[in-house]
Amino acid sequence: MAHPVWQKTWSVTRRFGSALHSAWVWFRARYRGKPVRMTVLLLLLALSGYLLYLDITIREAFEGRKFALPARVYARALEVYPGLKLTPDEFVADLQAVSYHESPEPNEPATYKRTLKGVEFATREFVFWDGRQAPQRLRIEFDDAKVTLLQDRAAGDRDVPLLRLEPPVIGGIYPGHNEDRALLRLNQVPKTLIDALIAIEDRQYYTHWGIDPRGIARALFKTVTGQRIEGGSTLTQQLVKNFFLTSKRTLTRKATEVLMALLLEMHYGKDEILETYFNEIYLGQDANRAIHGFGLASHFYFDRPLDRLELHELATLVGMVKGPGVYDPRKKPERTLHRRNIVLQEMARLNFITQAQFVEARQKPLGVVHRAPTGTSPYPAFLQLVHRQLRRDYHEDDLRSEGLRIFTTLDPRTQRHAEQALTARLAQIEKARKTPAKTLEGAVVVTSTQHGEVLALVGGREARFAGYNRAIDAQRPIGSLAKPIVFLTALEDKDRYTLLTPLNDGPLVWRERGAADWEPKNYDRQFHGQVPLRIVLANSYNVSTARLGIDLGVDRILDKLVRFGIERRPPPYASSLLGAFELSPLEVAQLYQTFADGGFRTPLRAIREIVTAEGKPLQRYPLNVEPVAAPAPVYLLTAALQGVVREGTGQGLSYWLPAELRAAGKTGTTDGLRDSWFAGYTGDRVAVVWIGRDDNQPTGLTGASGAMTVWGELMKSLKPEPLKPALPENVELVRIDPLTGLRTAEDCETAVELPFIKGTAPTEKASCASPSALKQKAGGAPADKPAPAPGDKKKSWLRRVLE
């Protein structure tokens, strides 16, 4: 069905065409042989048609939607409650992220004051997807990096069980030319701003009909005489130019501007035109985001709403109307200051302000806040994910609504730590290895363990660069990150496999029809004989893993990957068992998310809710949380991955994380040391890190010496919860002697506590092995981790793996 606007335009055009044809027949009969008169009348007729077209254009724009409003994208709201891990500095940083300001008396919305034990603050009103949250005056106190008290100051210090702080805006989905604005009603505009605009731009605004004949004549004279083309524009003409026309200066465009200004004044009142002007005028550029309107410009330049700006600040904004690029207060402060003072001078001359006000305001600095350009978002990689999930999860008709409010899962603090960990570690690795700066690239994905929400996503070491998004689009071989799915498949067969089942790590040659013989090798180029299953995974032995996967069935294992959320099935080759297939970091996060959630596959999501401009929730496709593996085998796999961190290729994480965290993870290294991976999880977070080069050249990094160091830095800064998964009913914990693999006494110092599906644990008992005997058996270096060089024992583990 055609849009009503086009139906109306077509109807008018068709009637006008019919009238034009009738007029042409009459003119030809009436003025045959009188070409001059006929030409004049035809020109008048053409002008009338053009005016009709302009009139339709103006009325449709003003009577329909006047502005192309971007969809606002918000980060997740900070939920504060007693017991939350949070420091006073972190909380103040969260307040400042949503433009709160320090005040001696924090009773006005968006103000705060630090106290001896915490912070007093006043919140804004905010409308969430589930309703309105009224403003509150609160007190929060901390002790030992935790929230200990949260009270409502306005309600007699009543305890508040939960506060949801308004979320920060992290970007928008912009129509047109990335225009951004914050709409204002005319009654929200300070009178001082109106006076300043009238004084400097159009003193006759309330008396003219849309144009200034003297100004037009002066501009026309200078143009015709070869001088520069001049404007001579009223506010109405400026609005027409911004709203409908280009900035190109030609006589034709100027004539069109004049006609449209006259038509605009015929149909609409001065206040409605002025209100539209305040919201439409272009006032600067934030990278690729265009700042339109005084409402948004107030926040962009002064970090405060328009009604809280002082006289000199309002004059600065008005002075920029003449040319935001010429009078940019950040790039050209002296020129902007001079222009601001001209505005103040004109206001004083026209008695809009007193001489004393003029003198006081002229002496003040610009007061513009420093702000790094962020463009459409400071988190472009995450916003790309939002765009894709919008197209996946929402109807196209819903997304066409303007002014949508999109509430996402992004945790700004987690995102900040992820960016810092990646950038700092890449620089340190390059320096330690004496490789050219910015040779290495990387990506990080962090999700919540239970909800599958993407908390942070870093697409490269230049996190603000809205270009190639390696977290989503980089398809790289995942190496040993694929091994856990092999071991999970084995552990599901409880009659054949436990964590102690010996696996053959002897030479293997696999022959497949139509493919070359495959002869996998271990990282250390050695074979290790019969090795317990958990030690094979901990040390990432390739040969025994490949033999296990072949025995279980390659197709069976690869089909399981699809069930776990990997949409593209890997090629059906035995080498796929060792990760000789490509995934993105986000896809790897989906796989490990399912491990971390006890075998439940939850599609990773970046969006929580979407509401329309009127606050109406949009219909959303349901999330399918699906059990894809039994809890018991997944519990055993998690225990094995904890062993990777405790005693295998991931044991270097002890440099950053305490043993009590009990993190689970897996290193990954690809052929030629081209890709360095680490994927792992704690009690509340899953994180995946990839390091490599965009040109696919070797990095010289294993999973342990590269990606794992970023993972360790990240988790250290996040202070995650310990990993203590619930024990399934059919699983028991048994103390095992690591030397013999048999049960041992509960008080055995060298014993390892391992989970078993009930009925599969060893029943025979052994004496407690001595530490020296255990150390003698565990000789050699695990795969994926370089052995220390002779004479290098005094160096720290971190120094060794970097070198």
Short mmCIF file of C-alpha atoms in Angstrom, two decimals, residues 486-725:
data_model
loop_
_atom_site.label_atom_id
_atom_site.label_comp_id
_atom_site.label_asym_id
_atom_site.label_seq_id
_atom_site.Cartn_x
_atom_site.Cartn_y
_atom_site.Cartn_z
CA VAL A 486 35.99 -34.03 22.03
CA PHE A 487 36.43 -34.71 25.73
CA LEU A 488 32.83 -33.85 26.55
CA THR A 489 31.68 -36.40 23.98
CA ALA A 490 33.87 -39.01 25.66
CA LEU A 491 32.69 -38.16 29.18
CA GLU A 492 29.08 -38.57 28.07
CA ASP A 493 29.91 -42.27 27.58
CA LYS A 494 30.29 -42.97 31.30
CA ASP A 495 30.75 -46.71 30.79
CA ARG A 496 33.99 -46.14 28.86
CA TYR A 497 35.46 -42.83 30.01
CA THR A 498 36.16 -40.94 33.23
CA LEU A 499 38.68 -38.21 33.95
CA LEU A 500 41.17 -40.97 34.81
CA THR A 501 40.74 -43.16 31.73
CA PRO A 502 44.19 -43.72 30.16
CA LEU A 503 44.54 -42.53 26.57
CA ASN A 504 47.19 -43.65 24.10
CA ASP A 505 49.54 -40.81 23.19
CA GLY A 506 51.66 -42.91 20.84
CA PRO A 507 52.37 -42.28 17.13
CA LEU A 508 49.29 -42.00 14.90
CA VAL A 509 48.89 -42.01 11.12
CA TRP A 510 45.31 -41.50 9.89
CA ARG A 511 44.38 -42.33 6.34
CA GLU A 512 41.21 -41.02 4.69
CA ARG A 513 40.06 -41.58 1.14
CA GLY A 514 40.63 -38.48 -0.96
CA ALA A 515 43.00 -36.86 1.54
CA ALA A 516 46.68 -37.02 2.35
CA ASP A 517 47.81 -39.11 5.30
CA TRP A 518 47.45 -37.16 8.54
CA GLU A 519 50.10 -37.58 11.22
CA PRO A 520 49.43 -35.23 14.16
CA LYS A 521 52.31 -34.14 16.41
CA ASN A 522 52.41 -32.82 19.95
CA TYR A 523 53.68 -29.32 20.64
CA ASP A 524 56.81 -30.67 22.35
CA ARG A 525 57.43 -33.14 19.46
CA GLN A 526 57.33 -36.05 21.91
CA PHE A 527 54.97 -38.93 22.68
CA HIS A 528 53.86 -39.64 26.23
CA GLY A 529 52.50 -43.17 26.24
CA GLN A 530 49.40 -43.87 28.37
CA VAL A 531 48.13 -40.60 29.87
CA PRO A 532 44.99 -40.03 31.98
CA LEU A 533 42.24 -38.21 30.10
CA ARG A 534 42.33 -35.14 32.34
CA ILE A 535 46.11 -34.78 31.89
CA VAL A 536 45.75 -35.05 28.11
CA LEU A 537 43.41 -32.07 28.16
CA ALA A 538 45.44 -30.19 30.77
CA ASN A 539 48.63 -30.49 28.69
CA SER A 540 46.80 -30.20 25.36
CA TYR A 541 48.31 -33.32 23.82
CA ASN A 542 47.35 -33.47 20.16
CA VAL A 543 47.98 -37.12 19.31
CA SER A 544 45.95 -38.71 22.10
CA THR A 545 43.14 -36.17 21.55
CA ALA A 546 43.02 -37.01 17.84
CA ARG A 547 42.97 -40.76 18.53
CA LEU A 548 40.16 -40.29 21.07
CA GLY A 549 38.11 -38.21 18.63
CA ILE A 550 38.58 -40.74 15.81
CA ASP A 551 37.45 -43.56 18.10
CA LEU A 552 34.34 -41.59 19.09
CA GLY A 553 33.55 -40.60 15.49
CA VAL A 554 34.47 -37.37 13.75
CA ASP A 555 30.95 -36.70 12.47
CA ARG A 556 29.46 -37.31 15.90
CA ILE A 557 31.71 -34.69 17.45
CA LEU A 558 31.26 -32.10 14.70
CA ASP A 559 27.47 -32.50 14.89
CA LYS A 560 27.71 -31.66 18.59
CA LEU A 561 29.42 -28.36 17.74
CA VAL A 562 26.36 -27.35 15.75
CA ARG A 563 24.11 -28.19 18.69
CA PHE A 564 26.28 -26.03 20.91
CA GLY A 565 25.60 -22.95 18.78
CA ILE A 566 28.20 -23.07 15.97
CA GLU A 567 26.01 -22.48 12.91
CA ARG A 568 28.62 -23.42 10.28
CA ARG A 569 29.56 -27.09 10.59
CA PRO A 570 33.34 -27.61 10.34
CA PRO A 571 34.72 -29.72 7.46
CA PRO A 572 34.42 -33.49 8.13
CA TYR A 573 38.14 -34.16 8.51
CA ALA A 574 39.99 -35.66 11.46
CA SER A 575 42.13 -32.51 11.65
CA SER A 576 38.98 -30.62 12.68
CA LEU A 577 39.25 -32.45 16.01
CA LEU A 578 42.32 -30.29 16.71
CA GLY A 579 40.68 -27.04 15.62
CA ALA A 580 41.74 -26.90 11.96
CA PHE A 581 38.65 -24.87 11.15
CA GLU A 582 37.80 -21.21 11.47
CA LEU A 583 35.54 -19.40 13.92
CA SER A 584 35.19 -15.81 15.09
CA PRO A 585 35.86 -14.89 18.73
CA LEU A 586 32.11 -14.35 19.18
CA GLU A 587 31.38 -17.87 17.94
CA VAL A 588 34.00 -19.29 20.32
CA ALA A 589 32.31 -17.37 23.14
CA GLN A 590 29.02 -19.04 22.21
CA LEU A 591 30.65 -22.47 22.50
CA TYR A 592 32.26 -21.79 25.88
CA GLN A 593 29.12 -20.07 27.12
CA THR A 594 27.36 -23.42 26.84
CA PHE A 595 30.11 -25.12 28.86
CA ALA A 596 29.89 -22.41 31.52
CA ASP A 597 26.10 -22.64 31.74
CA GLY A 598 26.12 -26.33 32.54
CA GLY A 599 25.15 -27.58 29.08
CA PHE A 600 22.37 -25.04 28.37
CA ARG A 601 22.73 -23.24 25.04
CA THR A 602 21.62 -19.63 25.27
CA PRO A 603 22.07 -17.55 22.10
CA LEU A 604 24.40 -14.66 22.95
CA ARG A 605 22.54 -11.38 22.89
CA ALA A 606 23.50 -7.72 22.97
CA ILE A 607 19.96 -6.32 23.39
CA ARG A 608 17.71 -6.52 26.42
CA GLU A 609 14.67 -4.46 25.44
CA ILE A 610 13.46 -1.97 22.85
CA VAL A 611 10.70 0.57 23.34
CA THR A 612 9.23 3.09 20.93
CA ALA A 613 9.54 6.84 21.35
CA GLU A 614 6.24 6.67 23.27
CA GLY A 615 7.57 4.02 25.64
CA LYS A 616 5.68 1.07 24.15
CA PRO A 617 7.66 -2.21 24.22
CA LEU A 618 8.19 -3.87 20.87
CA GLN A 619 7.29 -7.47 20.23
CA ARG A 620 10.40 -9.60 20.46
CA TYR A 621 11.29 -13.04 19.24
CA PRO A 622 11.56 -15.40 22.25
CA LEU A 623 14.98 -16.56 23.41
CA ASN A 624 15.40 -20.32 23.08
CA VAL A 625 17.33 -21.64 26.07
CA GLU A 626 17.96 -25.26 25.16
CA PRO A 627 19.66 -28.07 27.09
CA VAL A 628 22.21 -29.62 24.72
CA ALA A 629 24.29 -31.67 27.16
CA ALA A 630 23.60 -33.48 30.43
CA PRO A 631 24.76 -31.65 33.57
CA ALA A 632 27.05 -34.44 34.82
CA PRO A 633 29.43 -34.71 31.83
CA VAL A 634 29.60 -30.89 31.59
CA TYR A 635 30.48 -30.74 35.29
CA LEU A 636 33.32 -33.21 34.67
CA LEU A 637 34.53 -31.20 31.67
CA THR A 638 34.58 -28.01 33.76
CA ALA A 639 36.67 -29.81 36.37
CA ALA A 640 39.09 -30.85 33.62
CA LEU A 641 39.29 -27.27 32.29
CA GLN A 642 39.97 -26.10 35.83
CA GLY A 643 42.85 -28.57 35.75
CA VAL A 644 44.16 -26.82 32.64
CA VAL A 645 44.48 -23.64 34.70
CA ARG A 646 45.68 -25.36 37.86
CA GLU A 647 48.38 -27.64 36.42
CA GLY A 648 48.37 -27.53 32.62
CA THR A 649 48.97 -25.08 29.80
CA GLY A 650 47.02 -22.38 31.64
CA GLN A 651 48.85 -22.57 34.96
CA GLY A 652 50.57 -19.25 34.18
CA LEU A 653 47.30 -17.53 35.13
CA SER A 654 48.49 -17.85 38.74
CA TYR A 655 50.58 -14.75 37.96
CA TRP A 656 47.32 -12.75 37.89
CA LEU A 657 44.61 -14.80 39.59
CA PRO A 658 44.40 -16.56 42.96
CA ALA A 659 43.89 -20.32 43.06
CA GLU A 660 40.63 -19.79 44.98
CA LEU A 661 39.05 -18.38 41.84
CA ARG A 662 39.07 -21.92 40.35
CA ALA A 663 38.84 -20.54 36.81
CA ALA A 664 38.37 -22.94 33.89
CA GLY A 665 39.97 -22.33 30.52
CA LYS A 666 41.79 -23.55 27.46
CA THR A 667 44.74 -22.27 25.48
CA GLY A 668 44.76 -22.45 21.70
CA THR A 669 47.66 -22.20 19.27
CA THR A 670 47.53 -22.75 15.51
CA ASP A 671 50.12 -24.00 13.04
CA GLY A 672 53.08 -21.72 12.57
CA LEU A 673 52.16 -19.76 15.73
CA ARG A 674 49.81 -17.58 13.69
CA ASP A 675 46.91 -17.46 16.15
CA SER A 676 47.00 -17.20 19.92
CA TRP A 677 43.76 -17.98 21.77
CA PHE A 678 42.47 -18.28 25.29
CA ALA A 679 38.88 -19.05 26.23
CA GLY A 680 37.71 -19.52 29.79
CA TYR A 681 35.14 -18.80 32.44
CA THR A 682 34.69 -17.96 36.09
CA GLY A 683 31.61 -18.01 38.28
CA ASP A 684 30.04 -15.02 36.56
CA ARG A 685 31.91 -14.33 33.30
CA VAL A 686 32.99 -16.01 30.10
CA ALA A 687 35.81 -14.37 28.13
CA VAL A 688 37.53 -15.16 24.84
CA VAL A 689 40.72 -13.49 23.64
CA TRP A 690 42.36 -13.81 20.22
CA ILE A 691 45.73 -12.36 19.16
CA GLY A 692 47.13 -12.54 15.65
CA ARG A 693 48.09 -10.50 12.62
CA ASP A 694 45.75 -9.24 9.93
CA ASP A 695 48.18 -10.43 7.24
CA ASN A 696 48.16 -13.95 8.79
CA GLN A 697 51.92 -13.96 9.33
CA PRO A 698 53.34 -15.82 12.36
CA THR A 699 53.20 -14.03 15.69
CA GLY A 700 55.60 -16.30 17.57
CA LEU A 701 52.99 -16.58 20.33
CA THR A 702 51.35 -19.62 21.86
CA GLY A 703 48.00 -19.39 23.54
CA ALA A 704 49.75 -19.15 26.89
CA SER A 705 52.30 -16.49 25.95
CA GLY A 706 49.83 -14.28 24.11
CA ALA A 707 46.06 -14.38 24.55
CA MET A 708 46.16 -15.86 28.04
CA THR A 709 48.13 -12.88 29.34
CA VAL A 710 45.38 -10.54 28.14
CA TRP A 711 42.77 -12.81 29.74
CA GLY A 712 44.66 -12.74 33.02
CA GLU A 713 44.98 -8.94 33.04
CA LEU A 714 41.29 -8.61 32.24
CA MET A 715 40.03 -10.98 34.91
CA LYS A 716 42.35 -9.51 37.52
CA SER A 717 40.79 -6.09 36.98
CA LEU A 718 37.20 -7.42 36.93
CA LYS A 719 37.49 -9.32 40.25
CA PRO A 720 35.13 -12.11 39.10
CA GLU A 721 33.26 -14.61 41.24
CA PRO A 722 34.88 -17.99 41.97
CA LEU A 723 33.76 -20.87 39.76
CA LYS A 724 31.76 -23.26 41.95
CA PRO A 725 29.19 -25.01 39.75
#
